[in-house]
Coordinates of C-alpha atoms in Angstrom, one line a residue:
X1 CA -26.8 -42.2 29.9
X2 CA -24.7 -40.0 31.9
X3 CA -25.5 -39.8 35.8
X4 CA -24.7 -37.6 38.2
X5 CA -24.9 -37.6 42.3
X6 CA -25.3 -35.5 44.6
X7 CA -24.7 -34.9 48.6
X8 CA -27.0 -37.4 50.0
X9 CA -27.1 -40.0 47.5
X10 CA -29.4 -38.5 45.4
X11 CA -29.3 -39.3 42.0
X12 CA -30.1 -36.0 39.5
X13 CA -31.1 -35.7 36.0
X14 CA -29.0 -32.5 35.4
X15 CA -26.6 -33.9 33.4
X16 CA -28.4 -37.1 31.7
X17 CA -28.5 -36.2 27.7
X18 CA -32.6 -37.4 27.2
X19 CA -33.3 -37.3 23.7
X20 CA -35.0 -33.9 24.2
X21 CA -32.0 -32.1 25.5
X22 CA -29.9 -33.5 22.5
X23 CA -32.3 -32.0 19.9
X24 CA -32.9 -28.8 21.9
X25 CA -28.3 -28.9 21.6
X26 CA -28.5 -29.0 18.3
X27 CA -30.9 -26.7 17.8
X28 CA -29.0 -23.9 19.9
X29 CA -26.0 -25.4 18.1
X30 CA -27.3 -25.1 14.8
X31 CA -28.5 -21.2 15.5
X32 CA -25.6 -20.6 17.4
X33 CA -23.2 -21.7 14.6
X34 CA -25.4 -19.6 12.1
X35 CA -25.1 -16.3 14.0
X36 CA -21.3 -16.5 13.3
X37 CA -21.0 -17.2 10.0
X38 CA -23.6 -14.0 9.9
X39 CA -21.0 -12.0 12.1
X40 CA -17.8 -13.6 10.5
X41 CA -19.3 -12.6 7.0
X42 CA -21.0 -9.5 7.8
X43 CA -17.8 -7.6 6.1
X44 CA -17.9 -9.7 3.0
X45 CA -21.4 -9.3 2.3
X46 CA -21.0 -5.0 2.9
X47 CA -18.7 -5.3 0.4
X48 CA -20.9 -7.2 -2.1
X49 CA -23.7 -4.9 -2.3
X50 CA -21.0 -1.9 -2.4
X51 CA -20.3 -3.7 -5.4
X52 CA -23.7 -4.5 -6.6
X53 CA -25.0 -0.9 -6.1
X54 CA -21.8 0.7 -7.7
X55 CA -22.3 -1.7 -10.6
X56 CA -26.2 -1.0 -11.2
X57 CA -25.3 2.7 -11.9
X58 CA -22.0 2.1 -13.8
X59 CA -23.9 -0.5 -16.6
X60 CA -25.5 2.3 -17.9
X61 CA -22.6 4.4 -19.3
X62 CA -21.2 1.3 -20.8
X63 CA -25.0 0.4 -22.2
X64 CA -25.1 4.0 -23.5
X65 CA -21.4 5.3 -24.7
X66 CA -19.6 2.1 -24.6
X67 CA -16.1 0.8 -23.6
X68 CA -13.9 2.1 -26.2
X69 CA -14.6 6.1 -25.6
X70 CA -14.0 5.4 -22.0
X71 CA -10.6 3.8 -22.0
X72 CA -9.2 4.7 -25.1
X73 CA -9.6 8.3 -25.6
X74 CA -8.1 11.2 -23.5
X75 CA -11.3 13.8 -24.2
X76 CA -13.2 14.8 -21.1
X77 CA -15.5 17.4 -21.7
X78 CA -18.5 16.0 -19.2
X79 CA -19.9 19.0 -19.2
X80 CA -20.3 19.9 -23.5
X81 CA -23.4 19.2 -24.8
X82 CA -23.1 15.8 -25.9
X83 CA -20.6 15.2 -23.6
X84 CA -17.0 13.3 -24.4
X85 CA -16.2 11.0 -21.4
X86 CA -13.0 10.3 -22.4
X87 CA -11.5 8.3 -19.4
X88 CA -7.7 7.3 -20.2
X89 CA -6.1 10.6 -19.0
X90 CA -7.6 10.5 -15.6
X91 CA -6.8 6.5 -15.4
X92 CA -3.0 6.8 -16.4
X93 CA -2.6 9.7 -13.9
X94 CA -4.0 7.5 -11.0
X95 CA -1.4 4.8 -12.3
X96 CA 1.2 7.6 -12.7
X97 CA 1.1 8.9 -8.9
X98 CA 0.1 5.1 -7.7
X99 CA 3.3 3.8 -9.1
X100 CA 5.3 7.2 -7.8
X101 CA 4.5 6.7 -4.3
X102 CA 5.0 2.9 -4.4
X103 CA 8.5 3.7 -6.0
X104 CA 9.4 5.8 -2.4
X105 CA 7.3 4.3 0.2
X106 CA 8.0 0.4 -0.6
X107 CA 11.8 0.4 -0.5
X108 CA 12.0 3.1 2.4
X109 CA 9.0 1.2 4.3
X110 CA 10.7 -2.1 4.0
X111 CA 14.2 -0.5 4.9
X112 CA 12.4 1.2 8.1
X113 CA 10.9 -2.1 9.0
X114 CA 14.1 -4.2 8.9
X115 CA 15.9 -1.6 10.9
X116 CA 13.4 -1.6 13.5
X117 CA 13.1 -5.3 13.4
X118 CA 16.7 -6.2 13.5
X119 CA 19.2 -3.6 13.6
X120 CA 18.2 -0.8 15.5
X121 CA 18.1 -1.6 19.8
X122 CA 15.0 -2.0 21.1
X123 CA 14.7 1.0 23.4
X124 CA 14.9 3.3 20.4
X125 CA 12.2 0.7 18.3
X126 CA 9.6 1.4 21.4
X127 CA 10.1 4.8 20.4
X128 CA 10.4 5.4 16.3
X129 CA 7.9 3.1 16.2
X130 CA 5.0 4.7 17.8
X131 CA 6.1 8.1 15.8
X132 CA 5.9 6.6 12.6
X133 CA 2.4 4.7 13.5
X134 CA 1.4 8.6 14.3
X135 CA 1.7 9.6 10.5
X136 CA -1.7 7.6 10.1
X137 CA -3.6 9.4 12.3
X138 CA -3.2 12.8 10.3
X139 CA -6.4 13.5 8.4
X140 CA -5.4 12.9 4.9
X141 CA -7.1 17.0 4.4
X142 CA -4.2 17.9 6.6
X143 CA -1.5 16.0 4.2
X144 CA -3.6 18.0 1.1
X145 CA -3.4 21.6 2.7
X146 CA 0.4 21.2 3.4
X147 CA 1.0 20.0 -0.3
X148 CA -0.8 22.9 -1.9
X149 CA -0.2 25.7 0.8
X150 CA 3.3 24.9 2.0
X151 CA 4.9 22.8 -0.2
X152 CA 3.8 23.1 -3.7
X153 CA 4.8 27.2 -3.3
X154 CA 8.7 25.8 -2.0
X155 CA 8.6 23.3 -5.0
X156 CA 7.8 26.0 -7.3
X157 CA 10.2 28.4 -6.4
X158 CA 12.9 26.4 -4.6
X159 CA 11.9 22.5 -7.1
X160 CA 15.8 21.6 -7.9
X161 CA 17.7 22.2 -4.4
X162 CA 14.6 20.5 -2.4
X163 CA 14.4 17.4 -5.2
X164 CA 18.7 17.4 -4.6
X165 CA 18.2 17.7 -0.6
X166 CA 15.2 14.9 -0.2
X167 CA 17.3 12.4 -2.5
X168 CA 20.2 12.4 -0.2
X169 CA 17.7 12.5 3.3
X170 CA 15.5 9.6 1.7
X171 CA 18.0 7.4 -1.1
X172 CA 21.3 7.9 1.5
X173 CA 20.4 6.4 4.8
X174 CA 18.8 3.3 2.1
X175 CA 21.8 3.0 -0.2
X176 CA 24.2 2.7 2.9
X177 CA 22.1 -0.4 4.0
X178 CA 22.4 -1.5 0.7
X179 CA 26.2 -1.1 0.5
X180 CA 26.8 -3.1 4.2
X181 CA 24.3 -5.9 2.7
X182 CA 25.7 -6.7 -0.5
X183 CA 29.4 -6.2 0.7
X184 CA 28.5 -8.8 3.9
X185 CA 26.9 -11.1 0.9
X186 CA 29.4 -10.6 -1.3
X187 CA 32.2 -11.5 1.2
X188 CA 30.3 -14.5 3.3
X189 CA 32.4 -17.6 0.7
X190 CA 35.4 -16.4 2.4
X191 CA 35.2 -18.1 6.0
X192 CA 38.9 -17.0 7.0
X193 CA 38.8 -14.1 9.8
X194 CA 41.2 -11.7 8.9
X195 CA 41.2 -12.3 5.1
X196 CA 37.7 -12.1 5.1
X197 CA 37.6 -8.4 7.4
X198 CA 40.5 -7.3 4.8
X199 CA 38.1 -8.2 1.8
X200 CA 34.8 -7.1 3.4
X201 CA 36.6 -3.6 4.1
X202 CA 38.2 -3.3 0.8
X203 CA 34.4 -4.6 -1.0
X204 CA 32.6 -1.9 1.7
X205 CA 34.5 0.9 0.9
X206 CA 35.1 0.3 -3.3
X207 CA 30.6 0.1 -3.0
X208 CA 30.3 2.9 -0.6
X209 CA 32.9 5.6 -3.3
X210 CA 30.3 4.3 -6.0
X211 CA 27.2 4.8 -4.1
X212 CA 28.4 8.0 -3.2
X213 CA 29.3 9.2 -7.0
X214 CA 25.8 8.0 -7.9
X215 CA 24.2 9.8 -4.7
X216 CA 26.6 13.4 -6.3
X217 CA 25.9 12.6 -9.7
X218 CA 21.2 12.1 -9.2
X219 CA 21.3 14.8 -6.7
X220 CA 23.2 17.0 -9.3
X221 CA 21.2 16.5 -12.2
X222 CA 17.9 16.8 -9.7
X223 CA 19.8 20.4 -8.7
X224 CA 19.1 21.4 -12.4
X225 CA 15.3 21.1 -12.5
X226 CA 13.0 24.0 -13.1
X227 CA 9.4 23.4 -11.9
X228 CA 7.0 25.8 -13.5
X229 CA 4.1 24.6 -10.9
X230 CA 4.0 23.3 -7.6
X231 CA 0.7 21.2 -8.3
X232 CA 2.0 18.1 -10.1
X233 CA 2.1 14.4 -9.9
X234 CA 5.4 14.5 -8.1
X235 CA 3.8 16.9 -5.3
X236 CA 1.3 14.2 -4.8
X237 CA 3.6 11.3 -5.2
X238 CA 5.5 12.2 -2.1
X239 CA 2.7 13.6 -0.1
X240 CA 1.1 9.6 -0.7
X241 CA 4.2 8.1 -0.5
X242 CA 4.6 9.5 3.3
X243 CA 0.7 8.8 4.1
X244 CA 1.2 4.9 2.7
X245 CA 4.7 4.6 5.0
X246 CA 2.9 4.0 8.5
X247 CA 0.9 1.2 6.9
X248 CA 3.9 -0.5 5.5
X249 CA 6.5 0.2 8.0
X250 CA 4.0 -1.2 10.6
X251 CA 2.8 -4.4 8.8
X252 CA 6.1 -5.1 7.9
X253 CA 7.6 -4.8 10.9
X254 CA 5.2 -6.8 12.9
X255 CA 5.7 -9.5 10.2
X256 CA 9.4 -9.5 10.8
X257 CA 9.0 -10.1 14.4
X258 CA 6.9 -12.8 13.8
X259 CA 9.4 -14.6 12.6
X260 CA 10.5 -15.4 16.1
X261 CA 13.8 -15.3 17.8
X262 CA 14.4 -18.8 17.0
X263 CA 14.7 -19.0 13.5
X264 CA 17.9 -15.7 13.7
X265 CA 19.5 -17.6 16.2
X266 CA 19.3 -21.1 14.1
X267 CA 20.7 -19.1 11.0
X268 CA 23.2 -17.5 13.6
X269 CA 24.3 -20.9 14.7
X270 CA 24.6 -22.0 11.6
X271 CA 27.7 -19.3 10.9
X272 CA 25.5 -17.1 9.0
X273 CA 26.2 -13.2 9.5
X274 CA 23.4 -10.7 10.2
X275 CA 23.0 -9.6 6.4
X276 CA 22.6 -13.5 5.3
X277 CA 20.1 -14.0 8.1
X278 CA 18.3 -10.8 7.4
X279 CA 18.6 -11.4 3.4
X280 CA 18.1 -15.2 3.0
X281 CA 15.8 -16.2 6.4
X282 CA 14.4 -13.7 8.1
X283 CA 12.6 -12.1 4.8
X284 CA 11.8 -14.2 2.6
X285 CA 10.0 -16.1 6.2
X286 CA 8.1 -13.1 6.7
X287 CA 7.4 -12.4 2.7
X288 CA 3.7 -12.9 2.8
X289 CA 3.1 -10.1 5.7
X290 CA 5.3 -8.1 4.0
X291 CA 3.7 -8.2 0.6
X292 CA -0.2 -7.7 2.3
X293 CA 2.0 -4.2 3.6
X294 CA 2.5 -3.2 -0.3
X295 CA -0.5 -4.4 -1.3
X296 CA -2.1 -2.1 1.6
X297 CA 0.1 0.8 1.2
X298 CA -0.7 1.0 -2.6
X299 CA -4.3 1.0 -2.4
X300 CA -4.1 3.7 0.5
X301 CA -2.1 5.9 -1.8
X302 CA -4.9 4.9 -5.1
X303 CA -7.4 4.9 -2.8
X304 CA -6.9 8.8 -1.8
X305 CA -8.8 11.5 -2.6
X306 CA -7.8 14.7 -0.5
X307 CA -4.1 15.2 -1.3
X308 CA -4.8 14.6 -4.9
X309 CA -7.7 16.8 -5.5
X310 CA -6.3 19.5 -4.2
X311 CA -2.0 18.9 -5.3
X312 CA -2.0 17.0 -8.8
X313 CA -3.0 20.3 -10.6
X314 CA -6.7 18.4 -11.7
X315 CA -5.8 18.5 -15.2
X316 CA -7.1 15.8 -17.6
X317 CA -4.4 15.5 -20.2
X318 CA -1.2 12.5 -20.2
X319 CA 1.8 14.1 -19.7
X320 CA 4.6 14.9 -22.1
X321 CA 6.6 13.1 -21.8
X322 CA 4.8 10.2 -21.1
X323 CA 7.0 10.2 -17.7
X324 CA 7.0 13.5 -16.9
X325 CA 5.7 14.0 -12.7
X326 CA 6.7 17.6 -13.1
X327 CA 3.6 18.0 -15.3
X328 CA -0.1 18.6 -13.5
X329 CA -2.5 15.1 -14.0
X330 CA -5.6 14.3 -12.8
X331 CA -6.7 11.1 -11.0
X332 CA -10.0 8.7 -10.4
X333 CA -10.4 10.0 -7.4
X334 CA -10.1 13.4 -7.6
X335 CA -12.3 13.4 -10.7
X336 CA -15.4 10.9 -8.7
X337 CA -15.1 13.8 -5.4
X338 CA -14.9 16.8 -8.0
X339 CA -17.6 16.4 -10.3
X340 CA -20.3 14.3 -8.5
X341 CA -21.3 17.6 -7.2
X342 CA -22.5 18.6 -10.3
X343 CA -23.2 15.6 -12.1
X344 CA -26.1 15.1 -9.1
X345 CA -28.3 17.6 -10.4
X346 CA -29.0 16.0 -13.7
X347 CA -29.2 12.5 -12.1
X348 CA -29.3 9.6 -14.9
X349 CA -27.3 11.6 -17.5
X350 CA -24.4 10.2 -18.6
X351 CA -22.1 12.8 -17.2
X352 CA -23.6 11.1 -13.7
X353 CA -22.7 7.4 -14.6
X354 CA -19.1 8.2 -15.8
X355 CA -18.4 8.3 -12.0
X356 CA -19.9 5.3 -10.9
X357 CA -17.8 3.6 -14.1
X358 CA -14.9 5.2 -12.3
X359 CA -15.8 3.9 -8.7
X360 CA -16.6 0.6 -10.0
X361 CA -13.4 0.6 -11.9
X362 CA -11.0 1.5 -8.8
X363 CA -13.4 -1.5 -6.9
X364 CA -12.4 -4.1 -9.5
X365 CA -8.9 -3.2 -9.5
X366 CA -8.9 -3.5 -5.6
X367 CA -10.1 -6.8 -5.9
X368 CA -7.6 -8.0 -8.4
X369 CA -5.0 -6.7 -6.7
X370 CA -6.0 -8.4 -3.2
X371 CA -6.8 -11.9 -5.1
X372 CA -3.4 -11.9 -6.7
X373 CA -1.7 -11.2 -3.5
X374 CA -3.6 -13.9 -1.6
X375 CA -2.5 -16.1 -4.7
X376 CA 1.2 -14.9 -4.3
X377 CA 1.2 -15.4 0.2
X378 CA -0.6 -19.0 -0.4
X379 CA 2.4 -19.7 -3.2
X380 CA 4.9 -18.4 -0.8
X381 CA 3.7 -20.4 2.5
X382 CA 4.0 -23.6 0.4
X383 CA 7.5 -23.0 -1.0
X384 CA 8.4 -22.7 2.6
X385 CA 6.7 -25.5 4.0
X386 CA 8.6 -27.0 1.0
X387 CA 5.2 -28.5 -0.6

């Protein structure tokens, strides 16, 4: 037993573990340690009955009408008496304007983010940062009024010279980075000084008259386009595709200077230039934060509701062609916000569990999605720790 004295030379009993204080320890212990797993899984177990409530009103459709109407057919007549529920229309268009606004925000998030992190100085970082972080804080109702007020009128009337003038403002600034990369890549064999400034110039400026031509020739052919309506899947693409960038820009970057000063200046020392270190240490280090950015920037753009309900045009059909963003589509989303209005006054009906099919579809998809990502970072960290 423990002992402890005090002035005087008086023994005390304050710190001697009796039997009783240990089991009165491991009681607290026991409580204690049970409070926090309540707290620490307090999130997960929201989550679980979001599923299981979602889920007891979704069975019912699929008990009722099946799975093959649902995702095979492109009929939605919820409210024809009996009702088609036809789901593959609305499905595909939430793919279509998912995958559109990946296709812009991922390579100009992860572009911003490497800028930031390693080429642009750090007392304009402290400043572009905070301005890009401030495009999250605009309601996303905001982001849906400008898309059908302002800029589905201006795509309308004005579609090809605005498509031509945002491809050179979003793909030029992204293709020059490209060009200095793959030019200081293609040129890092050749460890002679002058040769290798001669080649590196000759390489930069033979991949900066191409990437020019193809800037000329996309912007061109984007020049040609005739929009018939401002409310399509490419309005909402780029309206989500600007709402996802914050998110992406800001995990990423926080990712890359995780990395640590270290590791660039080990790669530096090693006579690597500042393309190989961004290209073949820096990124593929900080791969895992930068994938949980995609994988949150997608589900914020399939996750939205506002911009698409009131921008895609809300029209249930696929479009034709089958690639076609200048045509209006209709998405989970817009469909769940739109009709629940309505389906709520005949409670029960099928027209009523369609949506929570759709909820609990979007729910399962978001869980996929995070599991495989948490598959691909755990992969990932063990290549690197060279498991």
């Amino acid at each position: 037993m423990a002992e402890a004295t005090l002035d005087g030379g008086k023994k005390s009993d304050a710190f001697v573990l009796t039997p009783e204080k240990l089991r009165r320890q491991r009681i607290a212990r026991f409580f204690g340690e049970g409070f926090l797993l309540l707290v620490a899984s307090f999130v997960a177990i929201v989550v679980l009955f979001i599923f299981y409530f979602v889920a007891v009103d979704a069975i019912p459709f699929f008990q009722q009408r099946g799975f093959v109407e649902f995702f095979s057919s492109t009929n939605w007549y919820p409210a024809d008496e009996p009702g088609e529920f036809g789901a593959l229309a609305i499905i595909y268009g939430s793919g279509m304007v998912t995958i559109g606004s990946a296709l812009i925000a991922v390579p100009l998030g992860i572009s911003a983010a490497i800028c930031l992190s390693d080429v642009l100085p750090f007392s304009i970082r402290q400043y572009a940062k905070p301005v890009i972080e401030m495009l999250a804080a605009i309601p996303s109702v905001a982001y849906g009024f400008f898309a059908l007020v302002i800029f589905a009128p201006l795509l309308q009337n004005y579609g090809g010279p605005i498509l031509m003038w945002a491809w050179w403002l979003i793909a030029g600034p992204f293709v020059i980075l490209a060009v200095i990369v793959v030019s200081d890549l293609l040129t890092s064999g050749d460890k002679g000084g002058a040769n290798r400034e001669t080649m590196r110039f000759i390489v930069t400026a033979v991949l900066g008259v191409l990437a020019v031509l193809f800037l000329y020739w996309v912007g061109k052919t984007l020049n040609a386009i005739q929009i018939l309506s401002g409310t399509n899947a490419l309005n909402v693409s780029l309206i989500l595709s600007f709402m996802a960038l914050p998110t992406i820009v800001s995990v990423s970057e926080d990712s890359l200077q995780a990395v640590g000063r270290e590791l660039r200046e080990g790669s530096y020392a090693l006579g690597a230039t500042r393309a190989e270190t961004i290209v073949k240490t820096v990124l593929p280090a900080a791969s895992s934060g930068i994938l949980a950015a995609v994988i949150l920037g997608i589900m914020r753009a399939i996750g939205e509701t506002m911009v698409v309900w009131m921008a895609s045009g809300n029209s249930s059909h696929i479009p034709d062609p089958w690639y076609n963003y200048l045509d209006s589509i209709r998405t989970l989303t817009a469909t769940i916000a739109g009709d629940m209005g309505e389906a709520d006054q005949v409670t029960g009906s099928a027209r009523y569990h369609v949506l929570f099919a759709m909820g609990l579809l979007l729910l399962v998809f978001s869980f996929i999605s995070n599991l495989v990502s948490e598959r691909i970072v755990v992969r990932q960290r063990k290549i690197l720790a060279g498991e």
